[in-house]
Short mmCIF file of N, CA and C in Angstrom, two decimals:
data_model
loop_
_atom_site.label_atom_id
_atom_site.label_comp_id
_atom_site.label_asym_id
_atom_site.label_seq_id
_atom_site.Cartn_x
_atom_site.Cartn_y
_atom_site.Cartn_z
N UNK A 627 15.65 98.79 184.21
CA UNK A 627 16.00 99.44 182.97
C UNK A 627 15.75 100.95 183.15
N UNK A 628 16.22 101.65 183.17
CA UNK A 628 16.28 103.25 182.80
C UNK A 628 16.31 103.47 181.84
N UNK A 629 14.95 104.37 182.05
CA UNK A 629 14.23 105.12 180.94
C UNK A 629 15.16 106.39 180.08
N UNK A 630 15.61 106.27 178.99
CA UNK A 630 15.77 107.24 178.59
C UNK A 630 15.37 108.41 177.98
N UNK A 631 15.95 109.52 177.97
CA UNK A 631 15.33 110.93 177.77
C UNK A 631 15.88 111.75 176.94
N UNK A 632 15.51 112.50 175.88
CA UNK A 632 15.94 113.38 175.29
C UNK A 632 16.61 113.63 175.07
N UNK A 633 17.75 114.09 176.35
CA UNK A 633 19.60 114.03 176.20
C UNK A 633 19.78 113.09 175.86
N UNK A 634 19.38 111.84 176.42
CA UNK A 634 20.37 110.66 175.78
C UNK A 634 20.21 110.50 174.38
N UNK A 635 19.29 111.09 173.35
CA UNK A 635 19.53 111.30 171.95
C UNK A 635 20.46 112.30 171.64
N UNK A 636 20.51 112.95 172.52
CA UNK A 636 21.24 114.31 172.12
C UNK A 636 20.76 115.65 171.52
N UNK A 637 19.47 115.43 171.90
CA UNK A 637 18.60 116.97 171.96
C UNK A 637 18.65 117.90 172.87
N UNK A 638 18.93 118.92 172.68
CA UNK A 638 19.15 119.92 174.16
C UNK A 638 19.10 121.35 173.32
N UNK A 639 18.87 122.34 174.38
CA UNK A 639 19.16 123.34 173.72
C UNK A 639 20.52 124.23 173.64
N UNK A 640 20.94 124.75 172.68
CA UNK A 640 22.37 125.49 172.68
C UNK A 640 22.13 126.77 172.13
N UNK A 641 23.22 127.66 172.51
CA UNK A 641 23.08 129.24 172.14
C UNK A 641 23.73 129.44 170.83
N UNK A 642 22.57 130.11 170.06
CA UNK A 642 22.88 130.63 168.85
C UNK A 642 24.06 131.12 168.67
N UNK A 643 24.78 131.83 169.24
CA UNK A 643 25.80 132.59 169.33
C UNK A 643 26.95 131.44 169.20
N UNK A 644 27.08 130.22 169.56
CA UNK A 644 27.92 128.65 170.00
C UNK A 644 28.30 128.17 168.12
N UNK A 645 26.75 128.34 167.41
CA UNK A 645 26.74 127.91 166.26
C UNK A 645 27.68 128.09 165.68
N UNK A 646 28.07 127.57 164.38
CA UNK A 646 28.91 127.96 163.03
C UNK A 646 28.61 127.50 162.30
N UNK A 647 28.15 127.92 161.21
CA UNK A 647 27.60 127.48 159.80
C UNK A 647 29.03 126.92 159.05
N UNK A 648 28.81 125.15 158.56
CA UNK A 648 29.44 124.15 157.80
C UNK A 648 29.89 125.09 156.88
N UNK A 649 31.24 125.47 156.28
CA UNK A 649 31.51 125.82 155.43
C UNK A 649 31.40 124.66 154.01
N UNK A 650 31.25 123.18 153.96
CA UNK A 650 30.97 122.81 153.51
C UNK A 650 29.53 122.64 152.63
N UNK A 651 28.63 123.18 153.56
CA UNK A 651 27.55 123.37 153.15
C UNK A 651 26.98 123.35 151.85
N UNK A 652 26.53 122.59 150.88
CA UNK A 652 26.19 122.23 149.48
C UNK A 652 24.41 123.00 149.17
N UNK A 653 23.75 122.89 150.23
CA UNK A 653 22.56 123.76 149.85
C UNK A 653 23.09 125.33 149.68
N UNK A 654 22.23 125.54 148.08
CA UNK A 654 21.87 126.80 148.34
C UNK A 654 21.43 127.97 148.85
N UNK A 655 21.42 129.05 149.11
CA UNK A 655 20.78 130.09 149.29
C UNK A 655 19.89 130.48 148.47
N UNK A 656 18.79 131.26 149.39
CA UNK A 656 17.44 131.70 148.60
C UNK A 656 17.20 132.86 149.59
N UNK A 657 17.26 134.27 149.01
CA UNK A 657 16.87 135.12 150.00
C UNK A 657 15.29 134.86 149.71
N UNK A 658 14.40 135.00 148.85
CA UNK A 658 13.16 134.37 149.33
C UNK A 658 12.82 133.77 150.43
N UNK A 659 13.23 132.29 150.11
CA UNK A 659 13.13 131.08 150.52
C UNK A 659 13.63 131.30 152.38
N UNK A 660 14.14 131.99 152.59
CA UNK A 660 14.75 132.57 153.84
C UNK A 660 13.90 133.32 154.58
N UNK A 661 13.47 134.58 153.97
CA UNK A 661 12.48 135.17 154.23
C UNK A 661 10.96 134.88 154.70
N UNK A 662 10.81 133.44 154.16
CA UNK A 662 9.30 132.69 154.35
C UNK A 662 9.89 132.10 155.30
N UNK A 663 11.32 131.59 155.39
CA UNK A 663 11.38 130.70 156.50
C UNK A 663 11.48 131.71 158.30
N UNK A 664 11.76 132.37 158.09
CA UNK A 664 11.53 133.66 159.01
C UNK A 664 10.27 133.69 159.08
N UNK A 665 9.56 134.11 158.85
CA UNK A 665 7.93 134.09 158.61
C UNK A 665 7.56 132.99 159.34
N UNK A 666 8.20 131.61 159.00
CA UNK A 666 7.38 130.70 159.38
C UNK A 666 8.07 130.31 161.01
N UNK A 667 9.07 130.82 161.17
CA UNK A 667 9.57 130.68 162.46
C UNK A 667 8.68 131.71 163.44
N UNK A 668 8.28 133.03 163.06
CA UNK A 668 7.81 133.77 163.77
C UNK A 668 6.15 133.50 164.14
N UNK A 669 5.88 132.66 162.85
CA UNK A 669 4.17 131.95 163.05
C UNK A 669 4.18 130.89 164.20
N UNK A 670 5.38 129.80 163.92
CA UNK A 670 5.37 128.70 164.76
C UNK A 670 6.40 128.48 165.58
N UNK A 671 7.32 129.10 165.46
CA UNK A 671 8.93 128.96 166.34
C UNK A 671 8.85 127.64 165.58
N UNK A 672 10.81 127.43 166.34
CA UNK A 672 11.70 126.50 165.78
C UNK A 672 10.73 125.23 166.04
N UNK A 673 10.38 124.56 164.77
CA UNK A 673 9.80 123.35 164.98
C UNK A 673 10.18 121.98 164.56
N UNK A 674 11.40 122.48 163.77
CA UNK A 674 12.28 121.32 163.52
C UNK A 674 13.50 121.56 163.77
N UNK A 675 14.15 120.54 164.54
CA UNK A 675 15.62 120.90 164.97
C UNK A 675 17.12 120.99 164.06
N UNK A 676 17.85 121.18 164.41
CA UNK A 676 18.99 121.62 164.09
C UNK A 676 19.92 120.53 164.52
N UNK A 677 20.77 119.92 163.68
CA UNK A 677 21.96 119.21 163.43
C UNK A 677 23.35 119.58 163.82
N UNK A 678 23.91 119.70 164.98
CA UNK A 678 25.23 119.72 164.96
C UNK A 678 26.23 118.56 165.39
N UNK A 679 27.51 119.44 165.31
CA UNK A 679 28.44 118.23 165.69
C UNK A 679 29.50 119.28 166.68
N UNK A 680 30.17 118.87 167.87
CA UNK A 680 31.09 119.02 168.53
C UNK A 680 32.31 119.58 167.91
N UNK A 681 32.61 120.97 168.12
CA UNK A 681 34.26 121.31 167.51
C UNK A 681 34.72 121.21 169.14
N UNK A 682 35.94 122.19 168.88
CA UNK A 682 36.72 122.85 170.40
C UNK A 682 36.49 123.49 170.85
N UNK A 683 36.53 123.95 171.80
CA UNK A 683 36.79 125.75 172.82
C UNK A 683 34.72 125.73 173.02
N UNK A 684 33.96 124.72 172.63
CA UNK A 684 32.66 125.05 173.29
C UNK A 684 31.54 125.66 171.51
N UNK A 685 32.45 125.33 170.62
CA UNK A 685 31.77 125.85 169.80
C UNK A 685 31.03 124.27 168.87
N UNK A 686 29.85 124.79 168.08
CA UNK A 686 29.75 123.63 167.00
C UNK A 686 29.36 123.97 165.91
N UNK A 687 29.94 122.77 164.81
CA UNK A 687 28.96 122.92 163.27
C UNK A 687 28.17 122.77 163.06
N UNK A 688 27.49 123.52 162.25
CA UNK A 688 25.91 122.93 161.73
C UNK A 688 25.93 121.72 160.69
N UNK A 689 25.71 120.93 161.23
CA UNK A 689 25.78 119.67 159.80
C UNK A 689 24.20 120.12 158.91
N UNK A 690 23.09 119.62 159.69
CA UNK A 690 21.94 119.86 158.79
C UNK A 690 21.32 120.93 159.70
N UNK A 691 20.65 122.51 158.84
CA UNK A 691 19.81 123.12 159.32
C UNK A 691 20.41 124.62 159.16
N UNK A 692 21.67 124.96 158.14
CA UNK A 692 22.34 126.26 158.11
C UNK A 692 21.16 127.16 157.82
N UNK A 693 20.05 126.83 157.33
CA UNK A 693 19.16 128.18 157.02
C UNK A 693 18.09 128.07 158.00
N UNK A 694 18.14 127.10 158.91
CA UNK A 694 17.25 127.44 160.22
C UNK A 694 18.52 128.25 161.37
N UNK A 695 19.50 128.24 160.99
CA UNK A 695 20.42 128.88 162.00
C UNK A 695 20.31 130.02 161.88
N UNK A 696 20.50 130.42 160.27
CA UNK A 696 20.16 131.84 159.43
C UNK A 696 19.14 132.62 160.28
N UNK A 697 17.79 132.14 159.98
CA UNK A 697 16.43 132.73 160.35
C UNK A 697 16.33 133.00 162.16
N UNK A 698 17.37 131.74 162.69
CA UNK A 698 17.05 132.09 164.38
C UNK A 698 18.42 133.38 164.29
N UNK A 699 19.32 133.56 163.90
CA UNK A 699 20.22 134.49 163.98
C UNK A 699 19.86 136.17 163.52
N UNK A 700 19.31 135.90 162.11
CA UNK A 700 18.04 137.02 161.88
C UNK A 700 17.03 137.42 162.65
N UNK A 701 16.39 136.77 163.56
CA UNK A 701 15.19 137.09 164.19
C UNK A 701 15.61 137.39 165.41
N UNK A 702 16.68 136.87 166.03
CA UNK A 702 17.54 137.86 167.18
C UNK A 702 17.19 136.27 168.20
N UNK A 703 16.94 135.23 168.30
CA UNK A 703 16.99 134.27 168.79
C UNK A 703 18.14 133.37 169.07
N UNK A 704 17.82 133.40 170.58
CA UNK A 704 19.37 133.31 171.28
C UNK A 704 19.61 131.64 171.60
N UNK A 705 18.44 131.00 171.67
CA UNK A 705 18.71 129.32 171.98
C UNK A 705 17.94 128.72 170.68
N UNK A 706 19.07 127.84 169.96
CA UNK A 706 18.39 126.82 169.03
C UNK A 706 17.94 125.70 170.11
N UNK A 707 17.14 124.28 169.24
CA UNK A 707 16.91 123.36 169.85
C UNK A 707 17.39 122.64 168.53
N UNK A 708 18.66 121.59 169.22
CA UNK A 708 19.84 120.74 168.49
C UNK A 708 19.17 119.26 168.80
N UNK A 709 20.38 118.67 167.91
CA UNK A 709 20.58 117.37 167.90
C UNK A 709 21.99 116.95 167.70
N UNK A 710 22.50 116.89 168.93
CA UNK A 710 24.00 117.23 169.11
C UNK A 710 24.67 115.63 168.66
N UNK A 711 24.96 115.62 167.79
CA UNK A 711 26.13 114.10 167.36
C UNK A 711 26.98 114.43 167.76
N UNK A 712 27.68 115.21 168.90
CA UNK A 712 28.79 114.64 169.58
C UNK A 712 30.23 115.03 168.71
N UNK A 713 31.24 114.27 168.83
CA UNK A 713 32.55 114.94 168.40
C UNK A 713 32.56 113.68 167.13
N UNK A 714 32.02 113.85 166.04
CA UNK A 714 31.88 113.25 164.87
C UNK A 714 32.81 113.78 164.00
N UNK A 715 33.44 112.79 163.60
CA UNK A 715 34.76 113.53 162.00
C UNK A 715 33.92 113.82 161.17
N UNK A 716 34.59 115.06 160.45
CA UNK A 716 33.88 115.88 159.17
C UNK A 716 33.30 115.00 158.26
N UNK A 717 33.84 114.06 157.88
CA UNK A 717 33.18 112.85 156.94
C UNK A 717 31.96 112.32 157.43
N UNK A 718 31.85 112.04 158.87
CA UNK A 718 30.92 111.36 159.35
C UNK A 718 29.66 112.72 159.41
N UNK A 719 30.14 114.16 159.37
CA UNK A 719 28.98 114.70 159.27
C UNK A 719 28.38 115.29 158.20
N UNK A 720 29.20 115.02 156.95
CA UNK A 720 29.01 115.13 155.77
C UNK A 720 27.98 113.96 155.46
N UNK A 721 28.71 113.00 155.46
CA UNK A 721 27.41 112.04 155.29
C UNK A 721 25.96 111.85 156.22
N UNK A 722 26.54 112.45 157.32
CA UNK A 722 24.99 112.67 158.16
C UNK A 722 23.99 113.63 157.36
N UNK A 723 24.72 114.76 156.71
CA UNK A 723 23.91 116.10 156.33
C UNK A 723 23.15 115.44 154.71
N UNK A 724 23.99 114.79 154.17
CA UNK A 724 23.29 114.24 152.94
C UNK A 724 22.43 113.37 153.10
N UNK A 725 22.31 112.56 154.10
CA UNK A 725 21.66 111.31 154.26
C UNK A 725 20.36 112.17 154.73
N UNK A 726 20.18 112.62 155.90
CA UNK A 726 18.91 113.77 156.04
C UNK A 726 18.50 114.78 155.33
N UNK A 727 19.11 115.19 154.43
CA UNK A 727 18.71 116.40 153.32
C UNK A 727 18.15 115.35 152.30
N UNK A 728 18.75 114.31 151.93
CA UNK A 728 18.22 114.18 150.69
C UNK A 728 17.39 112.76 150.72
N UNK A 729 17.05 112.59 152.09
CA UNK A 729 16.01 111.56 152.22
C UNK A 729 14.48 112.15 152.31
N UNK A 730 13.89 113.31 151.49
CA UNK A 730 12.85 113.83 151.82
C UNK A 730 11.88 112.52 150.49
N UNK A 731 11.04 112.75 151.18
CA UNK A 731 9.56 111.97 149.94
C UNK A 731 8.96 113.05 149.49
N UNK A 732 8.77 112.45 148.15
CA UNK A 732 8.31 113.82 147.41
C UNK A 732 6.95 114.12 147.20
N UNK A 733 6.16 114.83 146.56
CA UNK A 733 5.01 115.88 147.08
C UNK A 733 4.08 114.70 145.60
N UNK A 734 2.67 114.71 146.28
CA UNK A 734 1.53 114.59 145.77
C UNK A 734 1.03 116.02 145.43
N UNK A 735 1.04 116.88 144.10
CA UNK A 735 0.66 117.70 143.71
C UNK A 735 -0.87 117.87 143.99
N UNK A 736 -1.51 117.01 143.67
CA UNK A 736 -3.13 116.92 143.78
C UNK A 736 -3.63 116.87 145.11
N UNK A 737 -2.64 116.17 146.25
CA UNK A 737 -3.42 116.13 147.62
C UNK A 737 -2.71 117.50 148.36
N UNK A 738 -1.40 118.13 147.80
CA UNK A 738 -1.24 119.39 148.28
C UNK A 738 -2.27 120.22 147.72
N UNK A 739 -2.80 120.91 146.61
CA UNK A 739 -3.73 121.49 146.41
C UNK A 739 -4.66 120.99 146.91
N UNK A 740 -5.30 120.22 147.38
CA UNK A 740 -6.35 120.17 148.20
C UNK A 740 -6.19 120.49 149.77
N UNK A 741 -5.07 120.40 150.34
CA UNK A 741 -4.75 120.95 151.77
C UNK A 741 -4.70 122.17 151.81
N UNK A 742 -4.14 122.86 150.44
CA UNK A 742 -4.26 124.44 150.70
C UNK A 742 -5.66 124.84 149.99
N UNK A 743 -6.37 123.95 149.27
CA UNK A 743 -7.42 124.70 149.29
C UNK A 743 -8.64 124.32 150.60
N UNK A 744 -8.55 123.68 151.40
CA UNK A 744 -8.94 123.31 152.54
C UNK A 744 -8.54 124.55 153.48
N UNK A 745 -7.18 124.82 153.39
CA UNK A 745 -6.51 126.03 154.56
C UNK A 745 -7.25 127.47 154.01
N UNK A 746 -7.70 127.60 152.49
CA UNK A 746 -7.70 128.42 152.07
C UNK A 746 -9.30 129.36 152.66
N UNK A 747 -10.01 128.36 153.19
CA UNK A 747 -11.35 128.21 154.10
C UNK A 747 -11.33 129.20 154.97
N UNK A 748 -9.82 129.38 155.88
CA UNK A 748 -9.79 129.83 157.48
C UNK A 748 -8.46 131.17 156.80
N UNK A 749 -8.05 130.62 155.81
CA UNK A 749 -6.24 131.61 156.05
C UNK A 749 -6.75 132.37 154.22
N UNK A 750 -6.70 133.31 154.23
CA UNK A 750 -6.27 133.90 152.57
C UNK A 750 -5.23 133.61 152.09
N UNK A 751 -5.00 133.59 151.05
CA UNK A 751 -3.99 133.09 149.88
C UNK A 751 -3.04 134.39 150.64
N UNK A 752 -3.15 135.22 150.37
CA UNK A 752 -2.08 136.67 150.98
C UNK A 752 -1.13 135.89 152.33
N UNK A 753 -2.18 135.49 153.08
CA UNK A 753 -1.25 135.23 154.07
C UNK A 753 -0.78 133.70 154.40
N UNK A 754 -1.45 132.76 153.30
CA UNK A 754 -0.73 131.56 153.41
C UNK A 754 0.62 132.15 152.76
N UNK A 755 1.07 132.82 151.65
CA UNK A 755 2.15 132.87 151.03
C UNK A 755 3.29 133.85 151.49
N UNK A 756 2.78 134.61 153.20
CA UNK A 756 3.80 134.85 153.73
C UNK A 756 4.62 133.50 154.73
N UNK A 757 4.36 132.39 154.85
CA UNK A 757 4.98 131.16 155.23
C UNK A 757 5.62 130.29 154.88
N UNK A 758 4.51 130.19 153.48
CA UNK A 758 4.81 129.06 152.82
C UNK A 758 5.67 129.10 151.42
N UNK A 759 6.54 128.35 151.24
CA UNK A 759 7.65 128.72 150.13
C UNK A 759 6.61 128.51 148.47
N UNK A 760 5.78 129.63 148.41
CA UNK A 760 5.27 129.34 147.05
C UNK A 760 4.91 130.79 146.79
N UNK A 761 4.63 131.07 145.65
CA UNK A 761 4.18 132.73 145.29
C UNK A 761 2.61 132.50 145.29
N UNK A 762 1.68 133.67 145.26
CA UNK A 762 0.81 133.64 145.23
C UNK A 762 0.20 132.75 143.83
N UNK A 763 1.04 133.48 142.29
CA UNK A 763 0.77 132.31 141.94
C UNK A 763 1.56 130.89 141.41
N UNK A 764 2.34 130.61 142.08
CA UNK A 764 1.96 129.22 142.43
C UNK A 764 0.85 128.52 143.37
N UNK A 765 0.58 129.12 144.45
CA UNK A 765 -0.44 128.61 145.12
C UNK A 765 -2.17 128.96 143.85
N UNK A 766 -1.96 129.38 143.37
CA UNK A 766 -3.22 129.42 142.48
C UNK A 766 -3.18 128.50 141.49
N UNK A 767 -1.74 127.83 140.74
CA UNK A 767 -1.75 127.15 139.62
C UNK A 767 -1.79 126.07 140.40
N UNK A 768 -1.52 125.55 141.73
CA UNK A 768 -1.59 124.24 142.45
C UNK A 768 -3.42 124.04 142.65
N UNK A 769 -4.03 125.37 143.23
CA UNK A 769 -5.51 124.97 143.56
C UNK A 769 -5.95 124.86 141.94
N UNK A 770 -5.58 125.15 140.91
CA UNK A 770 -6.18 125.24 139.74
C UNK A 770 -6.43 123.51 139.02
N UNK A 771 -5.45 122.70 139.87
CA UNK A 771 -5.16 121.44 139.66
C UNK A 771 -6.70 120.80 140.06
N UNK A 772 -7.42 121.16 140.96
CA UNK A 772 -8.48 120.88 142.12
C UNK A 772 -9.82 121.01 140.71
N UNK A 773 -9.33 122.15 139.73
CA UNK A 773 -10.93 122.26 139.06
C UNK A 773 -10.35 121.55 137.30
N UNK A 774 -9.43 121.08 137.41
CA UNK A 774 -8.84 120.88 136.00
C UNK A 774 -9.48 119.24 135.54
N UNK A 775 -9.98 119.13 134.63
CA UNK A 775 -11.03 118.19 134.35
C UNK A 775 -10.11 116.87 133.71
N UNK A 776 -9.25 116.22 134.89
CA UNK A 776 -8.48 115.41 134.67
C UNK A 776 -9.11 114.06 133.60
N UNK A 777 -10.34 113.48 133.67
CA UNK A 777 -10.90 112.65 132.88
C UNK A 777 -10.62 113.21 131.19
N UNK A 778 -10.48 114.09 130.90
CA UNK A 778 -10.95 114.75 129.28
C UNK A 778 -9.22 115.12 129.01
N UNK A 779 -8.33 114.90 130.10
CA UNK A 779 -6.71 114.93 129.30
C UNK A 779 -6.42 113.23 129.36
#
């Protein structure tokens, strides 16, 4: 049996420059939300990959990840790290991009304020909120959850 590897999922890396942002694309824009994500690329580099699919002439679409393409194109970064589906019809990557966008699980308010007030130990509020998609205060009305005397509501 041969072991398979990485390529054979279809992870590899490709040049930014190759990309093209889905004109279909249904997420919004957030110059904020962009801006932290820059931030957080420059704290940790690309740490979650990028979604494409196979056009012609050597180029591809972004199915899922147009605002991680954004931030590596902004920051002057020349190789994404993909997850190449291959020569997939537009339908098939439409439904790829919804099926991964909108399969996220959603947030425990109470055990996130406790992770950032845990981080808040080693990192200041100033500079958790150049990363992380929250304002300073939101990150204060989340730790505020931590002293709020849940028994007496």
């Amino acid at each position: 049996m041969t072991k398979k590897t990485l390529k054979d999922y279809g992870f590899e890396l490709v040049e930014v420059d190759k990309l093209i942002k889905a004109d279909w694309n249904y997420k919004t824009d957030d110059e904020k939300k962009l801006k932290d994500l820059q931030e957080n690329f420059k704290r940790n580099g690309q740490v979650e990959n990028i979604i494409i699919r196979e056009l012609s002439k050597g180029k591809y679409e972004v199915v899922n990840g147009n605002h991680r393409y954004d931030a590596l194109k902004n920051l002057g970064i020349k190789t994404a790290i993909v997850c190449n589906k291959g020569k997939i019809t537009k339908a098939e990557a439409v439904r790829l991009a919804i099926e991964t966008n909108e399969t996220k699980f959603g947030v425990d308010n109470l055990k996130l304020a406790e992770a950032i007030n845990n981080l808040q130990e080693q990192y200041p509020i100033e500079e958790l909120v150049k990363t992380m998609p929250y304002t300073t205060t939101e990150l204060n009305n989340l730790l505020n959850l931590i002293n709020f005397e849940w028994e007496d509501f």
